[in-house]
Amino acid sequence: MQQEIHRRLRALPAVHEVVSRLEEQTEFSPFMTNERWLLRLTQCVRQVLQGARETIYHNHSGSFEEFEATLWPWIVNEVLKTLSRTESSLRRVINATGVVLHTNCGRALLAPDVARFVAEQAERYSNLELTIETGERGSRYTHVEELLCRLTGAEAAMVVNNNAAAVLLMMNTFALGKEVIVSRGELVEVGGSFRIPEVLKAGGAKLVEVGSTNKTWLKDYEAVIGPDTALLLKVHTSNYRVEGFTHAVSGAELVELGERLGVPVMEDLGSGSFFDGTSLGFPPEPTIKQTVKAGLSLVSFSGDKLLGGPQAGILVGKKSFVQRLRTNQLTRALRVDKLTLAALEATLRLYDNGGIEDIPVWRMLSAPLDTLHTAALELVTALQANPNIAVELQEDVSQVGGGAWPTVKLPTWVCAIRPKQGDIMDLEKFLRLGPIAILSRIHKDRVLIDVRTLLSGDFEEIIQRLGEWGEEVS
Ligand SMILES: *Cc1c(COP(=O)(O)O)cnc(C)c1O
């Protein structure tokens, strides 16, 4: 028995042997995030081999041949598991898809100054709920309310966790057990998890649908308004377009009807924007200010879509309505944390100071075509030195994403890559499974790298990773 134990212990490979073999295996490349990775790998291997030794002492049944045959796959598997446990789950990725508000990649990016402000606020105590002048308790919402009012023209403002929460809160505060009238053309689903009918129901409201998918008239609303009507809700159809024979009722028309019959009108604006994109060639979309001006009681929108800030649901409107939102117990459950507030305040200040150039989302959306051309050409030129891939400069289109401007195709320049050996799907996967995941797009047998959504340092990572592709296939 002792003999068998010794035989098995002797069969275990040395730490450095395992490390150098594992280093070569593709399954391990996602862990090669920095210079310290070898050290971590070595630690994990040591830990796994120690575990193997203990196992051998306690259990050495079965044949030696079987033990030997399963040893290596077992080690690989255990090291992978151990490494995964030490790796943080949230990781940087390179978004080369050209989708600016990429839902899977965290939607809007914060401006560097905004991110610095957030980091500062995270590390220090703050006056989150303190009025410094009096030393008394204050409200966390005051930090952004004035700015929001100035930027939107509203009387009052308030912020919750996200826009879905904002809609839920509107329903729960003003329509609990009562009816909410929505046009059939506006029963939106966003990203599969947010559907207007379901959110209304969750908020305790009863949905009353009016009109048809393509046409709804003011008289349709008027016909169903009754004693149980709590409010009229307009939903911005941000992620689809009904084209052709259509009619929708404007917010201003609804407000007029609502005032006549004593029913408040609210709007879920979805990806509300402070900035009028028509000057950049985007189709006309009401800005938040224009929507507020129509006189709605409340308007809600997301913080991390076209606004380009943190995830948040922003509610602006009439003072008495915002006041009632504040006193709802649900508000406490949906409240924003200090880091979100810090990011939102800093982002709003960028707008307040006049420019959209500092907002990454708008910088990407408004990138001039010749700048994109220059950048893509630079990448193509750098990659042409790589003998294992064929690279071309191509015109293509990027998307806004995040359910905003769904029909807009932004002209862009991409670097189109074809592997000289191997499969296109394998190349896409190879890029995705690198030390920093590179997300690309496959189109017509090419892997496309859209420069629109690339950030500083991304070029180098892409060039480096593609340089390893040859080693991979040979
Ligand atoms: C995006 C969107 C929402 C959901 O907003 P979140 O901030 O993701 O919760 C709700 N309504 C509309 C119309 C939207 O476009």
PDB file of N, CA, C and O in Angstrom, residues 140-141 158-173 311-313 315 325 328-337 340:
ATOM      1  N   ARG A 140     -30.666  63.217  -0.260  1.00  0.00           N
ATOM      2  CA  ARG A 140     -29.689  62.847  -1.274  1.00  0.00           C
ATOM      3  C   ARG A 140     -30.077  63.356  -2.663  1.00  0.00           C
ATOM      4  O   ARG A 140     -29.242  63.482  -3.534  1.00  0.00           O
ATOM      5  N   TYR A 141     -31.354  63.638  -2.846  1.00  0.00           N
ATOM      6  CA  TYR A 141     -31.805  64.020  -4.184  1.00  0.00           C
ATOM      7  C   TYR A 141     -31.482  65.473  -4.537  1.00  0.00           C
ATOM      8  O   TYR A 141     -31.478  65.839  -5.702  1.00  0.00           O
ATOM      9  N   MET A 158     -36.342  63.958  -9.579  1.00  0.00           N
ATOM     10  CA  MET A 158     -36.003  62.926  -8.597  1.00  0.00           C
ATOM     11  C   MET A 158     -35.372  61.756  -9.344  1.00  0.00           C
ATOM     12  O   MET A 158     -35.574  61.601 -10.544  1.00  0.00           O
ATOM     13  N   VAL A 159     -34.557  60.979  -8.652  1.00  0.00           N
ATOM     14  CA  VAL A 159     -33.815  59.916  -9.339  1.00  0.00           C
ATOM     15  C   VAL A 159     -34.017  58.584  -8.621  1.00  0.00           C
ATOM     16  O   VAL A 159     -33.988  58.535  -7.391  1.00  0.00           O
ATOM     17  N   VAL A 160     -34.226  57.520  -9.380  1.00  0.00           N
ATOM     18  CA  VAL A 160     -34.290  56.176  -8.806  1.00  0.00           C
ATOM     19  C   VAL A 160     -33.317  55.257  -9.553  1.00  0.00           C
ATOM     20  O   VAL A 160     -32.581  55.698 -10.433  1.00  0.00           O
ATOM     21  N   ASN A 161     -33.370  53.981  -9.181  1.00  0.00           N
ATOM     22  CA  ASN A 161     -32.410  53.003  -9.678  1.00  0.00           C
ATOM     23  C   ASN A 161     -32.270  52.893 -11.202  1.00  0.00           C
ATOM     24  O   ASN A 161     -31.178  52.832 -11.727  1.00  0.00           O
ATOM     25  N   ASN A 162     -33.363  52.835 -11.919  1.00  0.00           N
ATOM     26  CA  ASN A 162     -33.306  52.825 -13.385  1.00  0.00           C
ATOM     27  C   ASN A 162     -34.664  53.285 -13.920  1.00  0.00           C
ATOM     28  O   ASN A 162     -35.582  53.560 -13.145  1.00  0.00           O
ATOM     29  N   ASN A 163     -34.789  53.364 -15.225  1.00  0.00           N
ATOM     30  CA  ASN A 163     -36.036  53.879 -15.782  1.00  0.00           C
ATOM     31  C   ASN A 163     -37.209  52.935 -15.531  1.00  0.00           C
ATOM     32  O   ASN A 163     -38.340  53.373 -15.358  1.00  0.00           O
ATOM     33  N   ALA A 164     -36.922  51.624 -15.522  1.00  0.00           N
ATOM     34  CA  ALA A 164     -37.981  50.664 -15.214  1.00  0.00           C
ATOM     35  C   ALA A 164     -38.547  50.967 -13.820  1.00  0.00           C
ATOM     36  O   ALA A 164     -39.764  50.960 -13.606  1.00  0.00           O
ATOM     37  N   ALA A 165     -37.653  51.242 -12.878  1.00  0.00           N
ATOM     38  CA  ALA A 165     -38.078  51.583 -11.520  1.00  0.00           C
ATOM     39  C   ALA A 165     -38.873  52.887 -11.509  1.00  0.00           C
ATOM     40  O   ALA A 165     -39.843  53.032 -10.756  1.00  0.00           O
ATOM     41  N   ALA A 166     -38.473  53.824 -12.362  1.00  0.00           N
ATOM     42  CA  ALA A 166     -39.168  55.112 -12.428  1.00  0.00           C
ATOM     43  C   ALA A 166     -40.619  54.903 -12.885  1.00  0.00           C
ATOM     44  O   ALA A 166     -41.548  55.471 -12.297  1.00  0.00           O
ATOM     45  N   VAL A 167     -40.810  54.063 -13.902  1.00  0.00           N
ATOM     46  CA  VAL A 167     -42.164  53.800 -14.404  1.00  0.00           C
ATOM     47  C   VAL A 167     -42.981  53.060 -13.336  1.00  0.00           C
ATOM     48  O   VAL A 167     -44.136  53.391 -13.066  1.00  0.00           O
ATOM     49  N   LEU A 168     -42.340  52.074 -12.723  1.00  0.00           N
ATOM     50  CA  LEU A 168     -42.998  51.318 -11.659  1.00  0.00           C
ATOM     51  C   LEU A 168     -43.460  52.254 -10.537  1.00  0.00           C
ATOM     52  O   LEU A 168     -44.586  52.156 -10.046  1.00  0.00           O
ATOM     53  N   LEU A 169     -42.607  53.169 -10.162  1.00  0.00           N
ATOM     54  CA  LEU A 169     -42.914  54.110  -9.086  1.00  0.00           C
ATOM     55  C   LEU A 169     -44.054  55.064  -9.479  1.00  0.00           C
ATOM     56  O   LEU A 169     -44.939  55.352  -8.676  1.00  0.00           O
ATOM     57  N   MET A 170     -44.042  55.516 -10.733  1.00  0.00           N
ATOM     58  CA  MET A 170     -45.140  56.374 -11.207  1.00  0.00           C
ATOM     59  C   MET A 170     -46.469  55.633 -11.082  1.00  0.00           C
ATOM     60  O   MET A 170     -47.460  56.178 -10.612  1.00  0.00           O
ATOM     61  N   MET A 171     -46.463  54.370 -11.517  1.00  0.00           N
ATOM     62  CA  MET A 171     -47.701  53.586 -11.490  1.00  0.00           C
ATOM     63  C   MET A 171     -48.170  53.356 -10.061  1.00  0.00           C
ATOM     64  O   MET A 171     -49.325  53.547  -9.721  1.00  0.00           O
ATOM     65  N   ASN A 172     -47.218  52.937  -9.227  1.00  0.00           N
ATOM     66  CA  ASN A 172     -47.564  52.612  -7.852  1.00  0.00           C
ATOM     67  C   ASN A 172     -48.037  53.838  -7.078  1.00  0.00           C
ATOM     68  O   ASN A 172     -48.892  53.743  -6.202  1.00  0.00           O
ATOM     69  N   THR A 173     -47.499  54.997  -7.392  1.00  0.00           N
ATOM     70  CA  THR A 173     -47.858  56.206  -6.655  1.00  0.00           C
ATOM     71  C   THR A 173     -49.190  56.786  -7.123  1.00  0.00           C
ATOM     72  O   THR A 173     -49.990  57.258  -6.320  1.00  0.00           O
ATOM     73  N   GLN A 311     -26.269  54.175 -14.768  1.00  0.00           N
ATOM     74  CA  GLN A 311     -27.609  53.593 -14.739  1.00  0.00           C
ATOM     75  C   GLN A 311     -28.437  54.334 -13.697  1.00  0.00           C
ATOM     76  O   GLN A 311     -28.046  54.446 -12.535  1.00  0.00           O
ATOM     77  N   ALA A 312     -29.571  54.871 -14.130  1.00  0.00           N
ATOM     78  CA  ALA A 312     -30.458  55.587 -13.219  1.00  0.00           C
ATOM     79  C   ALA A 312     -31.776  55.813 -13.940  1.00  0.00           C
ATOM     80  O   ALA A 312     -31.840  55.767 -15.162  1.00  0.00           O
ATOM     81  N   GLY A 313     -32.828  56.022 -13.159  1.00  0.00           N
ATOM     82  CA  GLY A 313     -34.110  56.403 -13.734  1.00  0.00           C
ATOM     83  C   GLY A 313     -34.397  57.807 -13.261  1.00  0.00           C
ATOM     84  O   GLY A 313     -34.415  58.078 -12.060  1.00  0.00           O
ATOM     85  N   LEU A 315     -36.786  61.152 -13.051  1.00  0.00           N
ATOM     86  CA  LEU A 315     -38.168  61.612 -13.146  1.00  0.00           C
ATOM     87  C   LEU A 315     -38.185  63.124 -13.018  1.00  0.00           C
ATOM     88  O   LEU A 315     -37.637  63.666 -12.049  1.00  0.00           O
ATOM     89  N   LEU A 325     -44.147  61.364  -5.254  1.00  0.00           N
ATOM     90  CA  LEU A 325     -43.234  60.235  -5.511  1.00  0.00           C
ATOM     91  C   LEU A 325     -42.312  60.039  -4.315  1.00  0.00           C
ATOM     92  O   LEU A 325     -42.046  58.925  -3.884  1.00  0.00           O
ATOM     93  N   ASN A 328     -43.657  58.079  -1.316  1.00  0.00           N
ATOM     94  CA  ASN A 328     -44.012  56.672  -1.488  1.00  0.00           C
ATOM     95  C   ASN A 328     -42.921  55.805  -0.839  1.00  0.00           C
ATOM     96  O   ASN A 328     -41.732  56.023  -1.056  1.00  0.00           O
ATOM     97  N   GLN A 329     -43.333  54.829  -0.053  1.00  0.00           N
ATOM     98  CA  GLN A 329     -42.377  53.940   0.627  1.00  0.00           C
ATOM     99  C   GLN A 329     -41.479  53.190  -0.362  1.00  0.00           C
ATOM    100  O   GLN A 329     -40.347  52.847  -0.067  1.00  0.00           O
ATOM    101  N   LEU A 330     -42.030  52.945  -1.548  1.00  0.00           N
ATOM    102  CA  LEU A 330     -41.295  52.210  -2.574  1.00  0.00           C
ATOM    103  C   LEU A 330     -40.035  52.978  -3.000  1.00  0.00           C
ATOM    104  O   LEU A 330     -39.041  52.383  -3.409  1.00  0.00           O
ATOM    105  N   THR A 331     -40.085  54.298  -2.884  1.00  0.00           N
ATOM    106  CA  THR A 331     -38.949  55.135  -3.282  1.00  0.00           C
ATOM    107  C   THR A 331     -37.690  54.740  -2.519  1.00  0.00           C
ATOM    108  O   THR A 331     -36.599  54.704  -3.066  1.00  0.00           O
ATOM    109  N   ARG A 332     -37.887  54.395  -1.262  1.00  0.00           N
ATOM    110  CA  ARG A 332     -36.756  53.986  -0.442  1.00  0.00           C
ATOM    111  C   ARG A 332     -36.118  52.705  -1.017  1.00  0.00           C
ATOM    112  O   ARG A 332     -34.907  52.545  -1.061  1.00  0.00           O
ATOM    113  N   ALA A 333     -36.972  51.800  -1.476  1.00  0.00           N
ATOM    114  CA  ALA A 333     -36.463  50.542  -2.027  1.00  0.00           C
ATOM    115  C   ALA A 333     -35.802  50.739  -3.389  1.00  0.00           C
ATOM    116  O   ALA A 333     -34.950  49.961  -3.791  1.00  0.00           O
ATOM    117  N   LEU A 334     -36.204  51.768  -4.085  1.00  0.00           N
ATOM    118  CA  LEU A 334     -35.693  51.987  -5.445  1.00  0.00           C
ATOM    119  C   LEU A 334     -34.626  53.069  -5.488  1.00  0.00           C
ATOM    120  O   LEU A 334     -34.209  53.502  -6.557  1.00  0.00           O
ATOM    121  N   ARG A 335     -34.194  53.530  -4.325  1.00  0.00           N
ATOM    122  CA  ARG A 335     -33.327  54.707  -4.299  1.00  0.00           C
ATOM    123  C   ARG A 335     -31.938  54.441  -4.901  1.00  0.00           C
ATOM    124  O   ARG A 335     -31.457  53.309  -4.904  1.00  0.00           O
ATOM    125  N   VAL A 336     -31.326  55.511  -5.374  1.00  0.00           N
ATOM    126  CA  VAL A 336     -30.000  55.390  -5.975  1.00  0.00           C
ATOM    127  C   VAL A 336     -28.927  55.473  -4.913  1.00  0.00           C
ATOM    128  O   VAL A 336     -29.093  56.147  -3.902  1.00  0.00           O
ATOM    129  N   ASP A 337     -27.810  54.826  -5.171  1.00  0.00           N
ATOM    130  CA  ASP A 337     -26.714  54.893  -4.203  1.00  0.00           C
ATOM    131  C   ASP A 337     -25.840  56.103  -4.492  1.00  0.00           C
ATOM    132  O   ASP A 337     -25.984  56.766  -5.522  1.00  0.00           O
ATOM    133  N   THR A 340     -23.850  56.316  -7.868  1.00  0.00           N
ATOM    134  CA  THR A 340     -24.691  56.678  -9.009  1.00  0.00           C
ATOM    135  C   THR A 340     -24.952  58.173  -9.005  1.00  0.00           C
ATOM    136  O   THR A 340     -24.852  58.841 -10.030  1.00  0.00           O
TER     137      THR A 340
END
